[in-house]
PDB file of C-alpha atoms in Angstrom:
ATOM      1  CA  UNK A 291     -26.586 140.695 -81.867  1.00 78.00           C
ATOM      2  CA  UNK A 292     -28.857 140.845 -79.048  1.00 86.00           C
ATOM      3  CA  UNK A 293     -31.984 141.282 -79.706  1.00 91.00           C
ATOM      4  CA  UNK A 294     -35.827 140.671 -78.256  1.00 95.00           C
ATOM      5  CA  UNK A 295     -38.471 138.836 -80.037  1.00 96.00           C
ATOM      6  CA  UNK A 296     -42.289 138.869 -80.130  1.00 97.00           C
ATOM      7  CA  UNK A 297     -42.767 136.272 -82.613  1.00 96.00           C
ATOM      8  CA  UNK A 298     -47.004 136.776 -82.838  1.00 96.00           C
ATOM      9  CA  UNK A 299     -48.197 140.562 -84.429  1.00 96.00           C
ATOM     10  CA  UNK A 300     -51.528 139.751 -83.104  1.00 97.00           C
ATOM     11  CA  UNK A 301     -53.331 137.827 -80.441  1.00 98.00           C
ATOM     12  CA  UNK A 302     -56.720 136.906 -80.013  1.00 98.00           C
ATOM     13  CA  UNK A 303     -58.563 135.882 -77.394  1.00 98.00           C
ATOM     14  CA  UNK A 304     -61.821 135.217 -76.132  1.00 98.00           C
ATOM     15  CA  UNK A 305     -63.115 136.933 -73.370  1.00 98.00           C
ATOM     16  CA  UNK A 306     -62.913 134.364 -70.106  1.00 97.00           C
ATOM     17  CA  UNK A 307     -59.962 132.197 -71.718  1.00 98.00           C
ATOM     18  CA  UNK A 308     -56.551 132.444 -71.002  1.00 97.00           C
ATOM     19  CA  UNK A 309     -54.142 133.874 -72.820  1.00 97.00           C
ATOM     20  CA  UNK A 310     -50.435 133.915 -73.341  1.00 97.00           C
ATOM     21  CA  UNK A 311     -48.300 136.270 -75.260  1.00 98.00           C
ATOM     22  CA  UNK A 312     -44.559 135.049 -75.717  1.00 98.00           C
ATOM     23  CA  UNK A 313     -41.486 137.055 -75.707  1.00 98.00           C
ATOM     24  CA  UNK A 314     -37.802 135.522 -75.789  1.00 97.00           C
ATOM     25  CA  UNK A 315     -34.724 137.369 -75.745  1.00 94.00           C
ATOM     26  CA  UNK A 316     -30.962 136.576 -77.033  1.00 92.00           C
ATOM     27  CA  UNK A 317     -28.450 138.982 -74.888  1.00 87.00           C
ATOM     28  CA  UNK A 318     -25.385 137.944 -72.949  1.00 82.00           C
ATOM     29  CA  UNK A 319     -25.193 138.092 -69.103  1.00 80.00           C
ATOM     30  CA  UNK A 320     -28.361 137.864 -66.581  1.00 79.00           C
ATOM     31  CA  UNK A 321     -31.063 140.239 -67.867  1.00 83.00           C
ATOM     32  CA  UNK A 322     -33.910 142.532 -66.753  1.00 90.00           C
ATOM     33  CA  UNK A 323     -36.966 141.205 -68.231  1.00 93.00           C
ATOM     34  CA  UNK A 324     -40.125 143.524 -68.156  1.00 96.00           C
ATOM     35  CA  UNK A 325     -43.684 143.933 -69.615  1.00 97.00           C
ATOM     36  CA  UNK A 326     -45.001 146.838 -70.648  1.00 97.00           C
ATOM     37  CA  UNK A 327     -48.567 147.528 -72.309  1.00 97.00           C
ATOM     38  CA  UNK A 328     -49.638 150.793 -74.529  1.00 96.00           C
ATOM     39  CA  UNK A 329     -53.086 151.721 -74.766  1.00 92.00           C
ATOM     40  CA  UNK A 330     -54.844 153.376 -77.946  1.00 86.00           C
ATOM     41  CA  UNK A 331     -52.914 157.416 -77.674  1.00 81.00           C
ATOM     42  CA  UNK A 332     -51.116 156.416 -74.447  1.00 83.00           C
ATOM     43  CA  UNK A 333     -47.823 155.924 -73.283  1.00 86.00           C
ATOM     44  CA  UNK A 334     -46.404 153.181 -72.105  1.00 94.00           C
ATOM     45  CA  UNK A 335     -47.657 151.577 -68.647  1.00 95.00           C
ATOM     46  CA  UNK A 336     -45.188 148.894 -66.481  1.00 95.00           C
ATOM     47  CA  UNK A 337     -46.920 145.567 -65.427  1.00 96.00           C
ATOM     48  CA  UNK A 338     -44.185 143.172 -64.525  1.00 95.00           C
ATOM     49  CA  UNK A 339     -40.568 142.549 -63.820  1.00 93.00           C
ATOM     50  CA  UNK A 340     -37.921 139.702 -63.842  1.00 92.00           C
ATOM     51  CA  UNK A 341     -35.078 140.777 -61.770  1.00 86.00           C
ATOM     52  CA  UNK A 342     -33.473 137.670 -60.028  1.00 82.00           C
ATOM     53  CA  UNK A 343     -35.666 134.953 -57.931  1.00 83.00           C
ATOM     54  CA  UNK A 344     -38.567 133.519 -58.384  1.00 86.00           C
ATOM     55  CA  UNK A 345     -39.329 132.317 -61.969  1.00 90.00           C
ATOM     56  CA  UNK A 346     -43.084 133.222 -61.707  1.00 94.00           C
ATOM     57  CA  UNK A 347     -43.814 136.325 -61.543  1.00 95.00           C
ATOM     58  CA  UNK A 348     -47.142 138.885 -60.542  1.00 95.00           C
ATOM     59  CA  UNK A 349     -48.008 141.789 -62.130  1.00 94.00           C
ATOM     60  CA  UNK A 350     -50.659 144.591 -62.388  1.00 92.00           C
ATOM     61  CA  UNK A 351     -54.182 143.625 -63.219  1.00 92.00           C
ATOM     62  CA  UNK A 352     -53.945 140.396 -62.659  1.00 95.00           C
ATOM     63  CA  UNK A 353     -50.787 139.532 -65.331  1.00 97.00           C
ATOM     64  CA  UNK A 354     -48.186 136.748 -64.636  1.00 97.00           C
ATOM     65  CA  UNK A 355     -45.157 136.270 -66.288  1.00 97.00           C
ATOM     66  CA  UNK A 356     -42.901 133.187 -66.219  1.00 94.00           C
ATOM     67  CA  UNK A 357     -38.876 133.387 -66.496  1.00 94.00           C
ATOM     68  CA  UNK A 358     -37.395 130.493 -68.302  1.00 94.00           C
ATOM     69  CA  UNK A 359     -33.555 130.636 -68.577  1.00 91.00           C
ATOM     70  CA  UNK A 360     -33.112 127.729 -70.654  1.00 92.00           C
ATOM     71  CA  UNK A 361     -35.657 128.750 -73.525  1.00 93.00           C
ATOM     72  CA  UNK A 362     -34.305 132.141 -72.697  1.00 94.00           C
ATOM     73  CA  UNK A 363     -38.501 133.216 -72.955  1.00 96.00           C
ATOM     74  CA  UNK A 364     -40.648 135.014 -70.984  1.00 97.00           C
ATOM     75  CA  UNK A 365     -43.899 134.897 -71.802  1.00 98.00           C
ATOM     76  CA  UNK A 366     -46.800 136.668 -70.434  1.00 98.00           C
ATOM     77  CA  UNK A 367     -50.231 135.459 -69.123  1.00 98.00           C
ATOM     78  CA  UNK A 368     -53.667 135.716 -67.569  1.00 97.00           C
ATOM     79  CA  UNK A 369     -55.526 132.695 -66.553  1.00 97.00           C
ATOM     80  CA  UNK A 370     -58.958 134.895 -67.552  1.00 97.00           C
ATOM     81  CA  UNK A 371     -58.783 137.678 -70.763  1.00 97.00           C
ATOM     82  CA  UNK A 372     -61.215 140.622 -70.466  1.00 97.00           C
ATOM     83  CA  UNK A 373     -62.320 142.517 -73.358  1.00 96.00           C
ATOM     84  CA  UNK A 374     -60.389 145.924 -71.488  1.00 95.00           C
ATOM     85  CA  UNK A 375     -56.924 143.703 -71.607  1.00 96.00           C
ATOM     86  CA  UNK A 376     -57.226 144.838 -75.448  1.00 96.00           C
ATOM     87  CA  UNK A 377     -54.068 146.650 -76.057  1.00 97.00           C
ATOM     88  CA  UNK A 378     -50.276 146.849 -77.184  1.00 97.00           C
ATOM     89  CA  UNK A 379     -48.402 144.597 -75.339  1.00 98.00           C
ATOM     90  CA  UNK A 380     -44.565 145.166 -75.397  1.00 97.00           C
ATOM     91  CA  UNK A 381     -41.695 142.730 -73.596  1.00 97.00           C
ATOM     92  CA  UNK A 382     -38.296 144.392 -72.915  1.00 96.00           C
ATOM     93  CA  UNK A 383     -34.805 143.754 -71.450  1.00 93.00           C
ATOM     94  CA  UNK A 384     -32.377 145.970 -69.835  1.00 89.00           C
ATOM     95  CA  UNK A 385     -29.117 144.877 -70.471  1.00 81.00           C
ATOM     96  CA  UNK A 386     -27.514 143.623 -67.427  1.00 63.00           C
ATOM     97  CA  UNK A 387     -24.279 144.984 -67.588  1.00 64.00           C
ATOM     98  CA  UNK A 388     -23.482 147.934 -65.188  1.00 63.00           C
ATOM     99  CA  UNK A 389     -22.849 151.229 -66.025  1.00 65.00           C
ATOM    100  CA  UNK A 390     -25.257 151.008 -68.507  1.00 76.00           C
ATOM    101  CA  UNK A 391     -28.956 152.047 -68.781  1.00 83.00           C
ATOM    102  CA  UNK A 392     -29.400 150.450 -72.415  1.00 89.00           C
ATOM    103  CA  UNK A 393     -32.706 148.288 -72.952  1.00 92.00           C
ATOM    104  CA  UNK A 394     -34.088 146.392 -75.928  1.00 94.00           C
ATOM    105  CA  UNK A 395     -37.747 146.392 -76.549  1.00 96.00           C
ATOM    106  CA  UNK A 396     -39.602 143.653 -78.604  1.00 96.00           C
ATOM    107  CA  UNK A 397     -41.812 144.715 -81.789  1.00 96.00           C
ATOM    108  CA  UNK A 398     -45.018 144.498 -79.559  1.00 97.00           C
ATOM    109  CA  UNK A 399     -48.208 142.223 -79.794  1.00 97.00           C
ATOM    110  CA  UNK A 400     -51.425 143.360 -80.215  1.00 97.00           C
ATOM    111  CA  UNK A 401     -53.796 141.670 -77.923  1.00 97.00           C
ATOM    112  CA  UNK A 402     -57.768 141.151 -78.697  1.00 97.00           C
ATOM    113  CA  UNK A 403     -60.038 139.892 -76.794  1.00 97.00           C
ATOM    114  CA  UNK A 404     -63.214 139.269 -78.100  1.00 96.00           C
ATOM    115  CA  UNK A 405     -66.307 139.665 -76.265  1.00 94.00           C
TER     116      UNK A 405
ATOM    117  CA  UNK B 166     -49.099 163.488 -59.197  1.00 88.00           C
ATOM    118  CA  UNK B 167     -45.756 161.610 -60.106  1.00 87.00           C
ATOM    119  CA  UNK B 168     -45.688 162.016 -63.914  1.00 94.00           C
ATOM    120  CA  UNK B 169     -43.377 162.478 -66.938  1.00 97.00           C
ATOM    121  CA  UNK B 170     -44.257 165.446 -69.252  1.00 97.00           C
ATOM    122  CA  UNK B 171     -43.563 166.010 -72.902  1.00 97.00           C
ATOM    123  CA  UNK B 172     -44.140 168.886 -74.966  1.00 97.00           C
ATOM    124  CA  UNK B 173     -45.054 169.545 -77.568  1.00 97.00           C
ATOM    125  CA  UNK B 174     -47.220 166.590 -77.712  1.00 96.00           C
ATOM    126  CA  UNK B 175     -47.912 167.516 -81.912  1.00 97.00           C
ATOM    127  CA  UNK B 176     -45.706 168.769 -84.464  1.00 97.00           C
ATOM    128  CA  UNK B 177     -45.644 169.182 -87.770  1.00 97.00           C
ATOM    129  CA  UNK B 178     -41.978 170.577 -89.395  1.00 96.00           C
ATOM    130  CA  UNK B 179     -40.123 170.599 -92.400  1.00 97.00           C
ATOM    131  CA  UNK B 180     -36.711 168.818 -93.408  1.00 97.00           C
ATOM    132  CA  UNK B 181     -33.439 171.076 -92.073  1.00 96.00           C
ATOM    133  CA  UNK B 182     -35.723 173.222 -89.153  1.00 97.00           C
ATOM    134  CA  UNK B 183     -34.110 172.569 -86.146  1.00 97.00           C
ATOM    135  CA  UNK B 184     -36.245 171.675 -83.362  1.00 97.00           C
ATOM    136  CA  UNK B 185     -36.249 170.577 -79.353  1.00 98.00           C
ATOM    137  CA  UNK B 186     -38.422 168.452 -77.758  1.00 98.00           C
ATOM    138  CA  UNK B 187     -38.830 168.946 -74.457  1.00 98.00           C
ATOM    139  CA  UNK B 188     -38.871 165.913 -71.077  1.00 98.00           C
ATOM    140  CA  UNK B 189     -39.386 166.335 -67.494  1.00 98.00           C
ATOM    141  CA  UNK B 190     -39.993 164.127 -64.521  1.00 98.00           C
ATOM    142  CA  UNK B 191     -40.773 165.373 -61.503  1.00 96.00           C
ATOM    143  CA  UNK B 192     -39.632 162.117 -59.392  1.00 95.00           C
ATOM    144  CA  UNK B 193     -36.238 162.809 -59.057  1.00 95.00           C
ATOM    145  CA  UNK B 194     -35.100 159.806 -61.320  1.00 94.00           C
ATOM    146  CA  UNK B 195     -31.444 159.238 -61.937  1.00 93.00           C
ATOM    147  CA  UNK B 196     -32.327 157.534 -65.182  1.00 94.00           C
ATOM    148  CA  UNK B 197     -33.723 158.902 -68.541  1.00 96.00           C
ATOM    149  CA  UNK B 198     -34.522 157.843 -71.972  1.00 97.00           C
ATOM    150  CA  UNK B 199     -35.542 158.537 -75.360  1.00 98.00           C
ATOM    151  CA  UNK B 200     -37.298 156.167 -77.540  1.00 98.00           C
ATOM    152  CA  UNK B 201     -38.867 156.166 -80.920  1.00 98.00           C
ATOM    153  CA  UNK B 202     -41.575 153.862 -81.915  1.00 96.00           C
ATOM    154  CA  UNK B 203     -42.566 152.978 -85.290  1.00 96.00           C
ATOM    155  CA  UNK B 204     -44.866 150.600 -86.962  1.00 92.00           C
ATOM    156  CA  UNK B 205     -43.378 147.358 -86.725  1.00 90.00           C
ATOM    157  CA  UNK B 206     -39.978 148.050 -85.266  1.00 94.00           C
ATOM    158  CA  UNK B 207     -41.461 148.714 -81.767  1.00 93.00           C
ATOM    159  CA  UNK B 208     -39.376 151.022 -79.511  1.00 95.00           C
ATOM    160  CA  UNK B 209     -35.938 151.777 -79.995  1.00 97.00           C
ATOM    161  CA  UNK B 210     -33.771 153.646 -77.635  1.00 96.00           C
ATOM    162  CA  UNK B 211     -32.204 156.403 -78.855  1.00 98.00           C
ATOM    163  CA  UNK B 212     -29.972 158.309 -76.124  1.00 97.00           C
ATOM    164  CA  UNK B 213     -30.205 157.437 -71.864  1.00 95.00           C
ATOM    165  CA  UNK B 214     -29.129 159.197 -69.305  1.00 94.00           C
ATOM    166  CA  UNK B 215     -27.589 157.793 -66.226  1.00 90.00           C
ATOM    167  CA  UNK B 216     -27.301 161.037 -64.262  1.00 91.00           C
ATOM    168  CA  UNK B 217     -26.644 164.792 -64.913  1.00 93.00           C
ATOM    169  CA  UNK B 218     -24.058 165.123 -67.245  1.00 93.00           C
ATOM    170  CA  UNK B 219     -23.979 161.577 -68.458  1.00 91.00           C
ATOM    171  CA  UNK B 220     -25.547 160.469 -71.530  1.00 94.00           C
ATOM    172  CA  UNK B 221     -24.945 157.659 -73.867  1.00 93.00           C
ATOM    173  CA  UNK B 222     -25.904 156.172 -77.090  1.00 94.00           C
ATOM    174  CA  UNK B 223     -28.806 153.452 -77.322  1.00 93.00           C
ATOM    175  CA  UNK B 224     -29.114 151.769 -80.746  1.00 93.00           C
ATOM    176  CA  UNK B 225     -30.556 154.960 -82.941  1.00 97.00           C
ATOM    177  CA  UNK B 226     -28.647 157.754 -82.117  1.00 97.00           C
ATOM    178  CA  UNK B 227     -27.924 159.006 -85.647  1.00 97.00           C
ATOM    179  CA  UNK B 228     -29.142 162.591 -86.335  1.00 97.00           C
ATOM    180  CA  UNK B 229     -30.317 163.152 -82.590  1.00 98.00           C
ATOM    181  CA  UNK B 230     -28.563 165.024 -79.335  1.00 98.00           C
ATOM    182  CA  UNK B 231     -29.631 165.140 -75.945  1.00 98.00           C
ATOM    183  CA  UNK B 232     -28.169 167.104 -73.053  1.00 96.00           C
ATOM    184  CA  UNK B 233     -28.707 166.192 -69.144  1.00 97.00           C
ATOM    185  CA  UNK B 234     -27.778 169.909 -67.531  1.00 97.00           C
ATOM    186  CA  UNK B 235     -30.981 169.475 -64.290  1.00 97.00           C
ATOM    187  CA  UNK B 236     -31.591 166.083 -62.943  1.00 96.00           C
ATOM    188  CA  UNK B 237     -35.637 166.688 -63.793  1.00 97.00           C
ATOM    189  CA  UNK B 238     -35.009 167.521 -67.670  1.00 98.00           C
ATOM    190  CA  UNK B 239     -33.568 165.948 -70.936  1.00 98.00           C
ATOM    191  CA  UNK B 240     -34.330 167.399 -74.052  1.00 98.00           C
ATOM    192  CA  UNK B 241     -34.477 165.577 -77.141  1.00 98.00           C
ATOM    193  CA  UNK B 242     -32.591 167.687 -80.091  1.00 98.00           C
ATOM    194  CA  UNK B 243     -33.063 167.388 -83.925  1.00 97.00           C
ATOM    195  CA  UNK B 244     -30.758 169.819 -85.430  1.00 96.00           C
ATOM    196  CA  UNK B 245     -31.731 168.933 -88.887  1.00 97.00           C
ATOM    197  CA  UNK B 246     -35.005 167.338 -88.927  1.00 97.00           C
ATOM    198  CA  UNK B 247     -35.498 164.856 -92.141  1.00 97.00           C
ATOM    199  CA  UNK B 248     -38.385 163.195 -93.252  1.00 97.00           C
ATOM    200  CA  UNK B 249     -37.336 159.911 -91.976  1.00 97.00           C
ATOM    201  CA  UNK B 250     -37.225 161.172 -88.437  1.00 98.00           C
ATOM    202  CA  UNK B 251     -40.772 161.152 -88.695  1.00 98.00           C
ATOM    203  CA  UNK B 252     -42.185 159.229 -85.723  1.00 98.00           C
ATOM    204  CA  UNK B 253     -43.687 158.709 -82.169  1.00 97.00           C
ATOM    205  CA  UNK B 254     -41.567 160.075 -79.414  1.00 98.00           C
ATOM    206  CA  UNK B 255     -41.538 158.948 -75.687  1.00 97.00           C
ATOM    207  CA  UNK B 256     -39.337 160.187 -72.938  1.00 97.00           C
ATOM    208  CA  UNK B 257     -39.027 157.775 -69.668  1.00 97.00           C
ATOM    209  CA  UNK B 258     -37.558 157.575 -66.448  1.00 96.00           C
ATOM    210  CA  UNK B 259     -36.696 155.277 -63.671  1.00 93.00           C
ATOM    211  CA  UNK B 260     -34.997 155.148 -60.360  1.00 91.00           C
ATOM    212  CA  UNK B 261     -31.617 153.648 -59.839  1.00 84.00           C
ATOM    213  CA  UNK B 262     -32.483 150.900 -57.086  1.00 79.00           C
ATOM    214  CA  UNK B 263     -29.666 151.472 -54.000  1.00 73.00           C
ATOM    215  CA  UNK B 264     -29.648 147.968 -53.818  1.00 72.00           C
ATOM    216  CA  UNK B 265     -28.733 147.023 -57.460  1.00 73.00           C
ATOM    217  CA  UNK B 266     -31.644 146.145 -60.112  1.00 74.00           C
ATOM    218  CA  UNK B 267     -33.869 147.661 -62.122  1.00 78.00           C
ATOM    219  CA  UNK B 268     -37.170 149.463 -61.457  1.00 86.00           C
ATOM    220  CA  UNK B 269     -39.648 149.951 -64.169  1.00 91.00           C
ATOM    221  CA  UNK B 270     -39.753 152.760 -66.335  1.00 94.00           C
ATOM    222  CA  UNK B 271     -42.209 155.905 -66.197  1.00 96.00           C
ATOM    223  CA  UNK B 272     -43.033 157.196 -69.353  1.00 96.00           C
ATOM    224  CA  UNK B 273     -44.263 160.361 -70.830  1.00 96.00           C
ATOM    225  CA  UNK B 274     -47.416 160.846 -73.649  1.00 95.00           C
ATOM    226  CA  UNK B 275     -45.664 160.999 -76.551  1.00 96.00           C
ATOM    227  CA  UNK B 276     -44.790 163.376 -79.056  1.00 97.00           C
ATOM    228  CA  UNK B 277     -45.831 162.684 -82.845  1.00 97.00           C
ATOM    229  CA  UNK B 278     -43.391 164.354 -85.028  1.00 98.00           C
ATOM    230  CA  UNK B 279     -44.088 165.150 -88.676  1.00 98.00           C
ATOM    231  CA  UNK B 280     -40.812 166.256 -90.824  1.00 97.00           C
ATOM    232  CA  UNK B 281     -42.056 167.187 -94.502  1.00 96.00           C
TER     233      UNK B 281
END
């Protein structure tokens, strides 16, 4: 079955360290990898994408993500947390196979950073 | 303001009441989606729409409908609501890329549905 997995519930971080939050995915064919986060009564809000190209990828507010197709992860990161990265952090994949518009969402991470 | 509105945001129903909630983009998106997200499953897709007229199932389709009639709406449709239905609703929708790809999805607030 394909399937995405966030393998930590929670994060935390202290403010000023990096931080990682790891996603990897089991699907067949070349996916679309994405990050989303979710703030406290708020939707959902894109940061980054992994379409095709290079493996390291920049996001919104300073996120990075890095492809790796033989661990089949994607893991997220920020060389410095702040206390406002606090939040619902979800990874997803669109299924790669045209004619379709189905994604796969991972069971989210919640990310603290302490102050 | 490019944006993707739900409504109603809040409801509380009871088991067997039909109900409709409603989604609307105002991007012109070709794609659409409804998701559910509940505590410790994350997000699940329940229907997408690739275009007008064309919908398909995502993995939780059971005991939902959706229809695609304007390119700006999809309404989410419970014809008989039951308790397990209870959940957080989100609507999104992206562009289709004339290149190939994927572009990120836009969603909507939410909509937290109660079924008694």
């Amino acid at each position: 079955a394909q399937s995405v997995a966030q393998p930590e519930d929670q994060v935390n971080v202290a403010e000023g360290n990096p931080l990682t939050v790891k996603c990897t995915y089991s699907v067949s064919g070349n996916p679309y990898l994405f990050w989303y986060v979710q703030y406290p009564n708020r939707g959902l809000q894109f940061l980054l994408k992994y379409i095709t190209g290079d493996n390291l990828v920049k996001g919104s507010y300073g996120f990075e993500a890095e492809f790796n197709k033989s661990q089949t992860s994607f893991h997220l990161k920020k060389p410095s947390a702040l206390v406002s990265d606090s939040a619902l952090y979800f990874c997803a994949v669109r299924l790669g196979t045209s004619g379709t518009y189905k994604y796969i969402f991972g069971t989210g991470t919640r990310l603290k950073v302490l102050a | 303001e490019a944006q993707v509105t739900q409504n109603p945001r809040y409801l509380i129903t009871v088991t067997g009441k039909k109900l409709t909630v409603t989604c609307s983009q105002n991007m012109n998106h070709e794609y659409m989606s409804w998701y559910r997200q509940d505590p410790g499953l994350g997000l699940r897709q329940i229907y997408y729409s690739m275009n007008v007229e064309a919908t398909d199932k995502g993995d939780v389709p059971e005991g939902y409908k959706v229809s695609r009639k304007e390119k700006r709406n999809f309404p989410l449709i419970l014809e008989s609501p039951s308790p397990n239905q209870t959940s957080l609703y989100f609507c999104a929708s992206s562009r289709k890329p004339p290149g190939g790809g994927s572009d990120e999805q836009f969603f909507g607030p939410g909509t937290r549905l109660t079924v008694l």
